[in-house]
XYZ file of C-alpha atoms in Angstrom:
173
model
C 109.818 73.799 99.549
C 110.489 75.186 96.108
C 111.650 73.154 93.120
C 112.682 74.497 89.741
C 113.437 72.365 86.701
C 114.605 73.404 83.257
C 113.880 70.810 80.585
C 115.530 71.072 77.155
C 114.813 69.042 74.023
C 111.834 67.313 75.621
C 110.721 64.085 73.903
C 107.045 63.130 74.263
C 104.134 61.434 72.485
C 101.780 63.888 70.763
C 97.959 63.718 70.435
C 98.239 60.975 67.782
C 100.505 58.928 70.096
C 103.495 59.473 67.797
C 106.903 60.553 69.113
C 107.713 64.257 68.982
C 110.393 66.556 70.344
C 110.179 70.103 71.626
C 113.537 71.698 70.823
C 113.167 74.677 73.137
C 113.348 74.732 76.912
C 110.510 74.435 79.422
C 110.630 75.885 82.936
C 108.758 74.003 85.659
C 108.158 75.512 89.115
C 106.708 73.537 92.010
C 105.964 75.128 95.381
C 104.871 72.850 98.205
C 103.948 73.358 101.813
C 103.735 70.386 104.163
C 103.184 70.340 107.896
C 101.682 68.380 110.732
C 99.520 70.264 113.211
C 98.648 68.948 116.671
C 96.063 70.393 119.019
C 95.233 68.280 122.047
C 94.107 64.910 120.694
C 93.601 66.199 117.143
C 96.139 65.880 114.381
C 96.112 67.356 110.890
C 98.640 66.412 108.228
C 98.462 68.749 105.257
C 100.325 68.997 101.979
C 99.576 71.783 99.506
C 101.260 71.928 96.089
C 101.201 74.647 93.420
C 102.716 73.881 90.007
C 103.263 75.930 86.894
C 105.294 75.589 83.728
C 106.150 77.708 80.731
C 104.567 75.338 78.169
C 101.217 73.950 79.299
C 100.555 72.432 75.868
C 103.324 69.840 76.226
C 103.816 69.247 79.965
C 100.438 69.075 81.660
C 100.107 69.004 85.418
C 97.348 70.214 87.749
C 97.926 73.775 88.941
C 97.006 72.939 92.544
C 96.892 69.739 94.618
C 96.031 69.213 98.266
C 96.172 66.191 100.568
C 94.793 66.544 104.094
C 94.441 63.916 106.829
C 92.429 64.642 109.950
C 92.483 62.213 112.870
C 92.247 62.339 116.637
C 94.533 60.120 118.750
C 92.499 58.600 121.560
C 94.269 56.618 124.317
C 92.030 53.919 125.802
C 92.163 51.618 128.845
C 94.762 53.646 130.752
C 96.943 54.057 127.642
C 97.028 50.297 126.984
C 95.808 50.920 123.433
C 95.436 53.845 121.062
C 92.515 54.438 118.705
C 92.832 56.704 115.650
C 89.723 57.239 113.529
C 90.261 59.614 110.648
C 89.592 60.903 107.181
C 91.916 61.472 104.200
C 91.029 64.035 101.550
C 92.730 64.548 98.179
C 92.001 67.262 95.598
C 93.552 68.538 92.392
C 92.401 71.122 89.878
C 91.074 69.991 86.506
C 93.571 69.503 83.681
C 94.063 67.522 80.493
C 96.053 64.612 81.864
C 98.029 62.407 79.509
C 96.169 59.361 78.199
C 97.590 55.848 78.237
C 98.343 53.802 75.105
C 98.514 50.103 76.068
C 100.145 49.090 72.756
C 103.259 51.200 73.438
C 102.937 51.191 77.236
C 103.335 54.969 77.120
C 101.400 58.107 77.915
C 100.474 60.599 75.197
C 98.877 64.040 75.063
C 95.102 64.267 74.734
C 92.629 67.172 74.536
C 89.321 65.307 74.930
C 88.835 64.760 78.653
C 89.744 66.844 81.664
C 90.190 65.022 84.947
C 90.246 66.403 88.477
C 88.330 69.180 90.233
C 86.753 66.825 92.763
C 87.555 65.586 96.247
C 88.618 61.972 96.730
C 87.796 60.809 100.271
C 88.875 57.844 102.436
C 87.872 57.032 106.020
C 89.895 54.813 108.337
C 90.287 53.488 111.871
C 93.586 52.323 113.372
C 93.877 50.487 116.690
C 97.262 49.886 118.321
C 97.721 47.563 121.313
C 101.375 47.549 122.335
C 103.148 46.056 119.280
C 99.946 44.890 117.554
C 98.251 47.144 115.035
C 95.065 46.732 113.014
C 93.620 49.136 110.486
C 90.332 49.258 108.631
C 89.818 51.606 105.708
C 87.024 52.398 103.290
C 88.736 53.824 100.249
C 86.916 56.215 97.916
C 83.915 57.018 100.092
C 82.615 59.328 97.326
C 81.698 56.247 95.271
C 78.686 55.714 97.553
C 76.866 58.732 96.146
C 76.691 60.681 92.907
C 77.903 59.797 89.461
C 81.172 57.988 88.837
C 83.368 60.714 87.335
C 86.610 59.917 89.113
C 89.660 59.239 86.935
C 93.391 58.927 87.540
C 94.074 58.653 83.798
C 91.587 59.637 81.053
C 89.356 56.738 79.977
C 90.443 54.667 83.019
C 88.062 55.272 85.943
C 89.252 54.954 89.528
C 88.173 51.809 91.277
C 84.920 52.122 93.157
C 84.600 52.141 96.916
C 86.584 49.348 98.478
C 86.994 48.050 101.998
C 90.590 47.323 103.066
C 92.068 46.006 106.291
C 95.437 44.998 107.614
C 97.230 43.562 110.625
C 100.754 44.178 111.838
C 102.493 42.565 114.783
C 106.105 43.433 115.539
C 108.189 40.818 117.338
C 111.403 41.428 119.246
C 114.527 39.368 118.483
């Protein structure tokens, strides 16, 4: 998939969190590739994104992002239930992401802290029995080791490792 955007007279908040306007035009190109691969019991969902723009000083986005899920589908008890253990991986290149200003509830440009250039990892298990489904997930497995350098927005660290679970049971009318 290819997307092209042409932005004219772009209004933004500069490094001092004051409003500014770029009177020229900015070209933004986004190329993405997404597919689901199946081989026997194994499944891989992958999304790769490449982004570039003509003015990296005003519109800042990571050049490359990737999201990959790897999980086998294992039928159990003569196909009475299905087990899916798996792993989700997310990566983006380092870039100067916009910082957040709580007073104005807006994002502004900053040149102090780059974020990205690390893998964010989740592990999960899903069990489906007919119309009943349960999932268990440990989000941000990387938090268990190494230093905490994971950010979604500069100066706002990602939450640490967290255990999540859920139940779903569909009923017929």
